[in-house]
CSV table of C-alpha atoms in Angstrom, one decimal:
chain,number,residue,atom,x,y,z
A,1,UNK,CA,-90.0,39.3,68.6
A,2,UNK,CA,-86.6,38.2,67.5
A,3,UNK,CA,-84.6,40.8,65.2
A,4,UNK,CA,-83.7,37.7,62.9
A,5,UNK,CA,-88.2,37.9,62.4
A,6,UNK,CA,-88.0,41.2,62.0
A,7,UNK,CA,-85.6,40.4,59.2
A,8,UNK,CA,-87.7,38.0,58.0
A,9,UNK,CA,-90.2,39.2,58.4
A,10,UNK,CA,-89.0,42.6,56.3
A,11,UNK,CA,-88.2,40.5,53.4
A,12,UNK,CA,-90.2,36.7,53.4
A,13,UNK,CA,-87.2,35.0,54.3
A,14,UNK,CA,-89.6,31.7,55.3
A,15,UNK,CA,-91.0,31.8,51.3
A,16,UNK,CA,-89.1,29.3,49.1
A,17,UNK,CA,-89.8,31.2,46.0
A,18,UNK,CA,-88.3,33.7,43.9
A,19,UNK,CA,-88.6,37.4,43.1
A,20,UNK,CA,-92.2,38.2,42.3
A,21,UNK,CA,-94.4,40.3,40.9
A,22,UNK,CA,-97.7,41.4,42.0
A,23,UNK,CA,-100.9,42.3,40.2
A,24,UNK,CA,-104.8,43.0,40.1
A,25,UNK,CA,-105.9,39.7,37.8
A,26,UNK,CA,-102.6,37.5,37.1
A,27,UNK,CA,-104.1,36.4,33.3
A,28,UNK,CA,-104.3,40.4,32.9
A,29,UNK,CA,-101.5,42.8,31.6
A,30,UNK,CA,-98.0,41.4,31.2
A,31,UNK,CA,-97.8,38.1,32.5
A,32,UNK,CA,-100.9,37.2,29.6
A,33,UNK,CA,-98.3,39.0,26.8
A,34,UNK,CA,-96.0,36.9,28.5
A,35,UNK,CA,-98.1,33.6,28.0
A,36,UNK,CA,-99.0,34.6,24.3
A,37,UNK,CA,-95.4,35.1,23.3
A,38,UNK,CA,-94.5,31.5,25.0
A,39,UNK,CA,-97.2,29.6,23.2
A,40,UNK,CA,-96.6,31.6,19.7
A,41,UNK,CA,-92.9,30.4,19.7
A,42,UNK,CA,-93.7,26.9,20.2
A,43,UNK,CA,-93.6,26.1,24.1
A,44,UNK,CA,-95.9,24.3,25.8
A,45,UNK,CA,-97.3,25.3,28.7
A,46,UNK,CA,-100.9,23.3,28.1
A,47,UNK,CA,-100.3,21.1,31.5
A,48,UNK,CA,-99.0,23.9,34.0
A,49,UNK,CA,-101.4,27.4,35.4
A,50,UNK,CA,-99.3,29.9,35.4
A,51,UNK,CA,-99.5,32.7,36.8
A,52,UNK,CA,-101.7,31.3,40.0
A,53,UNK,CA,-102.1,33.6,43.2
A,54,UNK,CA,-102.1,33.1,46.9
A,55,UNK,CA,-100.6,34.7,49.7
A,56,UNK,CA,-97.2,34.2,49.5
A,57,UNK,CA,-96.6,35.3,46.0
A,58,UNK,CA,-97.2,33.6,42.5
A,59,UNK,CA,-97.3,29.8,41.6
A,60,UNK,CA,-96.7,27.3,38.9
A,61,UNK,CA,-100.1,24.6,39.4
A,62,UNK,CA,-100.2,21.3,37.2
A,63,UNK,CA,-103.3,21.4,35.3
A,64,UNK,CA,-102.8,17.0,35.0
A,65,UNK,CA,-101.2,14.6,37.1
A,66,UNK,CA,-97.1,14.2,34.7
A,67,UNK,CA,-95.3,10.8,36.0
A,68,UNK,CA,-91.7,10.0,35.6
A,69,UNK,CA,-89.7,11.7,33.2
A,70,UNK,CA,-92.7,12.7,30.9
A,71,UNK,CA,-92.6,16.4,30.7
A,72,UNK,CA,-94.2,19.1,32.5
A,73,UNK,CA,-92.9,22.2,30.0
A,74,UNK,CA,-91.3,22.6,27.4
A,75,UNK,CA,-90.1,25.6,25.8
A,76,UNK,CA,-87.6,25.6,22.7
A,77,UNK,CA,-84.4,26.7,22.6
A,78,UNK,CA,-85.1,29.8,20.6
A,79,UNK,CA,-86.6,31.6,23.4
A,80,UNK,CA,-83.4,31.1,25.7
A,81,UNK,CA,-81.4,33.7,26.8
A,82,UNK,CA,-77.8,32.4,26.8
A,83,UNK,CA,-73.6,33.9,26.3
A,84,UNK,CA,-74.1,31.8,22.8
A,85,UNK,CA,-76.6,34.3,21.7
A,86,UNK,CA,-74.9,37.4,23.0
A,87,UNK,CA,-71.8,36.6,20.6
A,88,UNK,CA,-74.1,36.4,17.8
A,89,UNK,CA,-75.8,39.4,18.3
A,90,UNK,CA,-75.0,43.2,17.5
A,91,UNK,CA,-72.8,43.5,21.0
A,92,UNK,CA,-70.8,39.7,20.1
A,93,UNK,CA,-67.7,40.9,18.4
A,94,UNK,CA,-67.4,44.1,21.1
A,95,UNK,CA,-67.3,41.4,24.0
A,96,UNK,CA,-65.8,38.9,23.2
A,97,UNK,CA,-62.5,41.4,21.9
A,98,UNK,CA,-62.7,42.1,25.6
A,99,UNK,CA,-63.2,38.7,27.4
A,100,UNK,CA,-66.4,38.8,28.6
A,101,UNK,CA,-67.4,35.5,29.3
A,102,UNK,CA,-70.6,33.2,30.8
A,103,UNK,CA,-72.5,35.3,33.7
A,104,UNK,CA,-71.2,38.5,32.9
A,105,UNK,CA,-71.5,37.9,28.7
A,106,UNK,CA,-75.3,36.9,29.7
A,107,UNK,CA,-76.3,39.7,32.2
A,108,UNK,CA,-74.7,42.2,30.0
A,109,UNK,CA,-76.3,41.1,26.6
A,110,UNK,CA,-80.2,41.4,28.9
A,111,UNK,CA,-78.6,44.6,29.3
A,112,UNK,CA,-78.6,44.9,26.1
A,113,UNK,CA,-81.9,44.2,25.4
A,114,UNK,CA,-83.8,45.9,27.6
A,115,UNK,CA,-82.4,48.7,26.0
A,116,UNK,CA,-84.3,47.9,22.9
A,117,UNK,CA,-87.4,48.4,24.9
A,118,UNK,CA,-90.7,46.8,23.0
A,119,UNK,CA,-88.6,46.0,19.9
A,120,UNK,CA,-86.3,43.4,21.7
A,121,UNK,CA,-87.1,40.0,21.0
A,122,UNK,CA,-86.8,39.1,24.3
A,123,UNK,CA,-89.0,42.0,25.4
A,124,UNK,CA,-92.9,40.2,26.7
A,125,UNK,CA,-90.3,37.9,29.1
A,126,UNK,CA,-87.9,40.6,30.6
A,127,UNK,CA,-90.6,43.1,31.1
A,128,UNK,CA,-91.6,40.5,33.1
A,129,UNK,CA,-88.8,40.1,35.5
A,130,UNK,CA,-88.9,41.2,39.0
A,131,UNK,CA,-86.4,43.1,40.8
A,132,UNK,CA,-83.7,39.9,42.1
A,133,UNK,CA,-84.1,39.0,45.8
A,134,UNK,CA,-80.8,39.3,47.2
A,135,UNK,CA,-79.6,40.1,50.7
A,136,UNK,CA,-76.8,41.8,49.4
A,137,UNK,CA,-79.4,44.7,49.4
A,138,UNK,CA,-79.9,44.2,53.6
A,139,UNK,CA,-78.1,46.9,55.4
A,140,UNK,CA,-75.0,46.4,57.7
A,141,UNK,CA,-77.0,46.4,60.7
A,142,UNK,CA,-79.7,43.1,59.4
A,143,UNK,CA,-77.4,41.4,58.0
A,144,UNK,CA,-75.4,41.6,61.9
A,145,UNK,CA,-79.5,40.3,63.2
A,146,UNK,CA,-78.4,37.2,61.7
A,147,UNK,CA,-75.2,36.6,63.8
A,148,UNK,CA,-73.5,35.1,61.1
A,149,UNK,CA,-70.9,36.6,60.1
A,150,UNK,CA,-69.3,34.2,57.4
A,151,UNK,CA,-72.3,35.1,55.3
A,152,UNK,CA,-72.5,38.9,56.5
A,153,UNK,CA,-68.2,38.9,54.6
A,154,UNK,CA,-69.9,36.9,51.2
A,155,UNK,CA,-73.0,39.2,50.9
A,156,UNK,CA,-70.9,42.5,51.2
A,157,UNK,CA,-67.7,40.5,49.2
A,158,UNK,CA,-70.2,39.7,46.7
A,159,UNK,CA,-71.7,43.3,46.0
A,160,UNK,CA,-68.0,44.3,46.1
A,161,UNK,CA,-67.2,41.6,43.2
A,162,UNK,CA,-70.1,43.3,40.7
A,163,UNK,CA,-69.1,46.5,41.3
A,164,UNK,CA,-65.6,45.1,40.4
A,165,UNK,CA,-67.4,43.6,37.1
A,166,UNK,CA,-68.9,46.9,36.2
A,167,UNK,CA,-65.8,48.8,36.6
A,168,UNK,CA,-63.3,46.5,34.4
A,169,UNK,CA,-66.1,45.6,31.7
A,170,UNK,CA,-67.8,49.2,31.9
A,171,UNK,CA,-66.9,52.2,32.9
A,172,UNK,CA,-62.8,50.8,31.2
A,173,UNK,CA,-64.0,49.2,28.6
A,174,UNK,CA,-67.0,48.7,26.7
A,175,UNK,CA,-68.4,52.2,27.7
A,176,UNK,CA,-65.2,53.5,26.8
A,177,UNK,CA,-64.3,52.3,23.7
A,178,UNK,CA,-67.6,52.0,22.5
A,179,UNK,CA,-70.1,54.3,22.9
A,180,UNK,CA,-72.6,53.5,20.5
A,181,UNK,CA,-73.3,50.1,21.8
A,182,UNK,CA,-73.1,50.8,25.7
A,183,UNK,CA,-74.1,54.3,26.1
A,184,UNK,CA,-73.1,55.9,29.8
A,185,UNK,CA,-76.9,56.3,30.5
A,186,UNK,CA,-78.3,53.2,29.9
A,187,UNK,CA,-76.0,50.8,30.7
A,188,UNK,CA,-74.8,52.2,34.3
A,189,UNK,CA,-73.8,50.4,37.9
A,190,UNK,CA,-77.8,49.6,38.4
A,191,UNK,CA,-78.4,48.0,35.2
A,192,UNK,CA,-75.8,45.1,36.0
A,193,UNK,CA,-76.6,44.2,39.0
A,194,UNK,CA,-79.8,43.8,38.4
A,195,UNK,CA,-79.0,41.7,35.0
A,196,UNK,CA,-76.0,40.3,37.1
A,197,UNK,CA,-78.7,39.0,40.0
A,198,UNK,CA,-81.6,37.8,37.6
A,199,UNK,CA,-78.8,35.3,36.3
A,200,UNK,CA,-77.3,34.1,39.2
A,201,UNK,CA,-81.3,33.9,40.9
A,202,UNK,CA,-82.7,32.7,37.3
A,203,UNK,CA,-80.4,30.6,35.4
A,204,UNK,CA,-80.4,27.2,34.0
A,205,UNK,CA,-76.9,25.4,33.6
A,206,UNK,CA,-75.4,22.2,35.1
A,207,UNK,CA,-77.2,20.3,32.7
A,208,UNK,CA,-77.2,22.5,29.2
A,209,UNK,CA,-74.1,23.1,26.8
A,210,UNK,CA,-74.0,26.3,29.3
A,211,UNK,CA,-75.5,29.3,31.3
A,212,UNK,CA,-78.8,29.8,30.2
A,213,UNK,CA,-82.7,32.0,31.0
A,214,UNK,CA,-85.8,29.5,30.1
A,215,UNK,CA,-87.9,31.8,30.1
A,216,UNK,CA,-91.6,30.5,32.6
A,217,UNK,CA,-89.1,27.5,33.7
A,218,UNK,CA,-87.7,30.0,36.1
A,219,UNK,CA,-90.5,31.5,37.0
A,220,UNK,CA,-91.0,28.3,39.3
A,221,UNK,CA,-90.3,28.8,43.2
A,222,UNK,CA,-88.4,25.3,44.6
A,223,UNK,CA,-88.4,23.0,47.6
A,224,UNK,CA,-85.1,21.2,48.6
A,225,UNK,CA,-87.6,17.7,48.8
A,226,UNK,CA,-89.4,17.7,44.5
A,227,UNK,CA,-87.7,15.2,42.8
A,228,UNK,CA,-87.4,17.5,39.4
A,229,UNK,CA,-84.9,17.4,36.6
A,230,UNK,CA,-84.5,18.7,33.0
A,231,UNK,CA,-83.1,18.1,30.0
A,232,UNK,CA,-82.6,19.5,26.2
A,233,UNK,CA,-84.7,17.6,23.9
A,234,UNK,CA,-85.0,18.3,19.8
A,235,UNK,CA,-83.5,21.6,20.6
A,236,UNK,CA,-86.6,22.3,23.6
A,237,UNK,CA,-85.6,22.6,27.3
A,238,UNK,CA,-88.2,20.6,29.1
A,239,UNK,CA,-87.9,20.1,32.8
A,240,UNK,CA,-89.6,16.7,34.4
A,241,UNK,CA,-90.5,14.5,37.2
A,242,UNK,CA,-87.6,11.9,38.0
A,243,UNK,CA,-87.5,8.5,39.7
A,244,UNK,CA,-89.9,8.4,42.9
A,245,UNK,CA,-91.0,11.8,41.2
A,246,UNK,CA,-94.3,13.4,40.3
A,247,UNK,CA,-96.5,16.3,39.5
A,248,UNK,CA,-99.8,15.7,41.2
A,249,UNK,CA,-102.8,17.7,38.9
A,250,UNK,CA,-104.0,20.9,40.8
A,251,UNK,CA,-100.7,20.8,43.2
A,252,UNK,CA,-97.7,23.8,42.6
A,253,UNK,CA,-95.9,22.7,40.4
A,254,UNK,CA,-92.4,23.4,41.8
A,255,UNK,CA,-87.8,23.1,40.9
A,256,UNK,CA,-85.4,22.7,42.8
A,257,UNK,CA,-82.8,25.0,43.1
A,258,UNK,CA,-80.5,22.4,44.3
A,259,UNK,CA,-79.4,21.3,47.8
A,260,UNK,CA,-79.1,24.4,49.1
A,261,UNK,CA,-78.1,25.9,52.8
A,262,UNK,CA,-80.1,28.7,53.5
A,263,UNK,CA,-76.9,30.6,53.4
A,264,UNK,CA,-76.7,30.1,49.6
A,265,UNK,CA,-81.0,30.8,49.2
A,266,UNK,CA,-80.2,34.4,50.6
A,267,UNK,CA,-77.4,35.6,48.5
A,268,UNK,CA,-79.0,34.0,45.7
A,269,UNK,CA,-82.5,33.7,46.3
A,270,UNK,CA,-83.2,36.7,49.2
A,271,UNK,CA,-85.0,33.3,50.6
A,272,UNK,CA,-84.6,31.2,54.2
A,273,UNK,CA,-86.5,27.8,54.6
A,274,UNK,CA,-87.6,26.8,58.3
A,275,UNK,CA,-85.5,23.6,58.8
A,276,UNK,CA,-84.2,23.2,55.6
A,277,UNK,CA,-82.3,19.5,56.0
A,278,UNK,CA,-79.1,20.7,53.6
A,279,UNK,CA,-78.4,24.2,55.6
A,280,UNK,CA,-74.7,24.0,57.5
A,281,UNK,CA,-73.2,25.3,59.9
A,282,UNK,CA,-69.5,25.9,60.6
A,283,UNK,CA,-67.8,24.7,62.9
A,284,UNK,CA,-63.9,26.6,63.8
A,285,UNK,CA,-61.4,23.4,65.4
A,286,UNK,CA,-58.3,23.5,66.4
A,287,UNK,CA,-56.8,20.7,67.4
A,288,UNK,CA,-53.3,21.0,70.2
A,289,UNK,CA,-52.4,17.6,71.0
A,290,UNK,CA,-49.9,16.0,73.5
A,291,UNK,CA,-46.4,15.9,72.1
A,292,UNK,CA,-46.6,12.5,73.3
A,293,UNK,CA,-50.3,11.5,71.5
A,294,UNK,CA,-49.4,7.8,69.4
A,295,UNK,CA,-53.0,8.5,67.6
A,296,UNK,CA,-51.7,12.9,66.2
A,297,UNK,CA,-51.9,11.7,62.7
A,298,UNK,CA,-55.0,9.7,62.6
A,299,UNK,CA,-56.3,12.3,64.5
A,300,UNK,CA,-55.5,15.0,61.8
A,301,UNK,CA,-56.2,12.9,58.9
A,302,UNK,CA,-59.8,12.1,60.1
A,303,UNK,CA,-60.5,16.3,60.4
A,304,UNK,CA,-59.1,16.3,56.4
A,305,UNK,CA,-61.8,14.2,55.5
A,306,UNK,CA,-64.0,16.1,57.5
């Protein structure tokens, strides 16, 4: 048994999954309340069944064959959490005045809605969110077992970055100036960190007008080989298979988090993939040609091009 095996056993690095909450009966309790909330507000979840549990946790399964460009899941924009909605909320003016934007603003909105508890419109969604998994939670000894100094530095640097964001926007600004909106007893570093990593691991953005949390769409597991995409149509988020892609009835309905190397998967999602075709290894090369090498300029140009 190797050190890396120990690390994998600790966090399930072989699983291509987001963080998972387990229940004795996935159709009961919070999961059913979440599904009811989605359907009552116009989401179409009829083409998938979620949550389905197996030995590796929760997943979604297609209830019918879904072909190219036909949506597998439809979620109204009204159910999504986004920075623009944060700016329209009770905390919007204060956040805007002090320069909160993007992921920090969205994370702050998540904490603000968590404080409302069951009174929040998004309560059925927020109570479903498990603690995000990330290698930033590993100890220094555990990170060293991966034998990747660059990844270790990135993990430690990210932790410092999140702490700096909290100190800059919360400790020094919002909590001090608006104690009624941002009470220190609730807007703790632990809650901000939870929300920030939720945004990093679950938000969609590249093909939307802005970064957004999309309930249920963010519960799908990852595959590097699935051919799918998403779009906004008639103010609804749609996930759909693209060219040469399809979802097959009875099989898992997967999403692609992008062509991620294992270092990014570990940082943002807390897992890695064996034989990941998008994995990378950084090699340090140094060119010291003889002074009389006629090809020195061409060699340097090739190195710059990678």
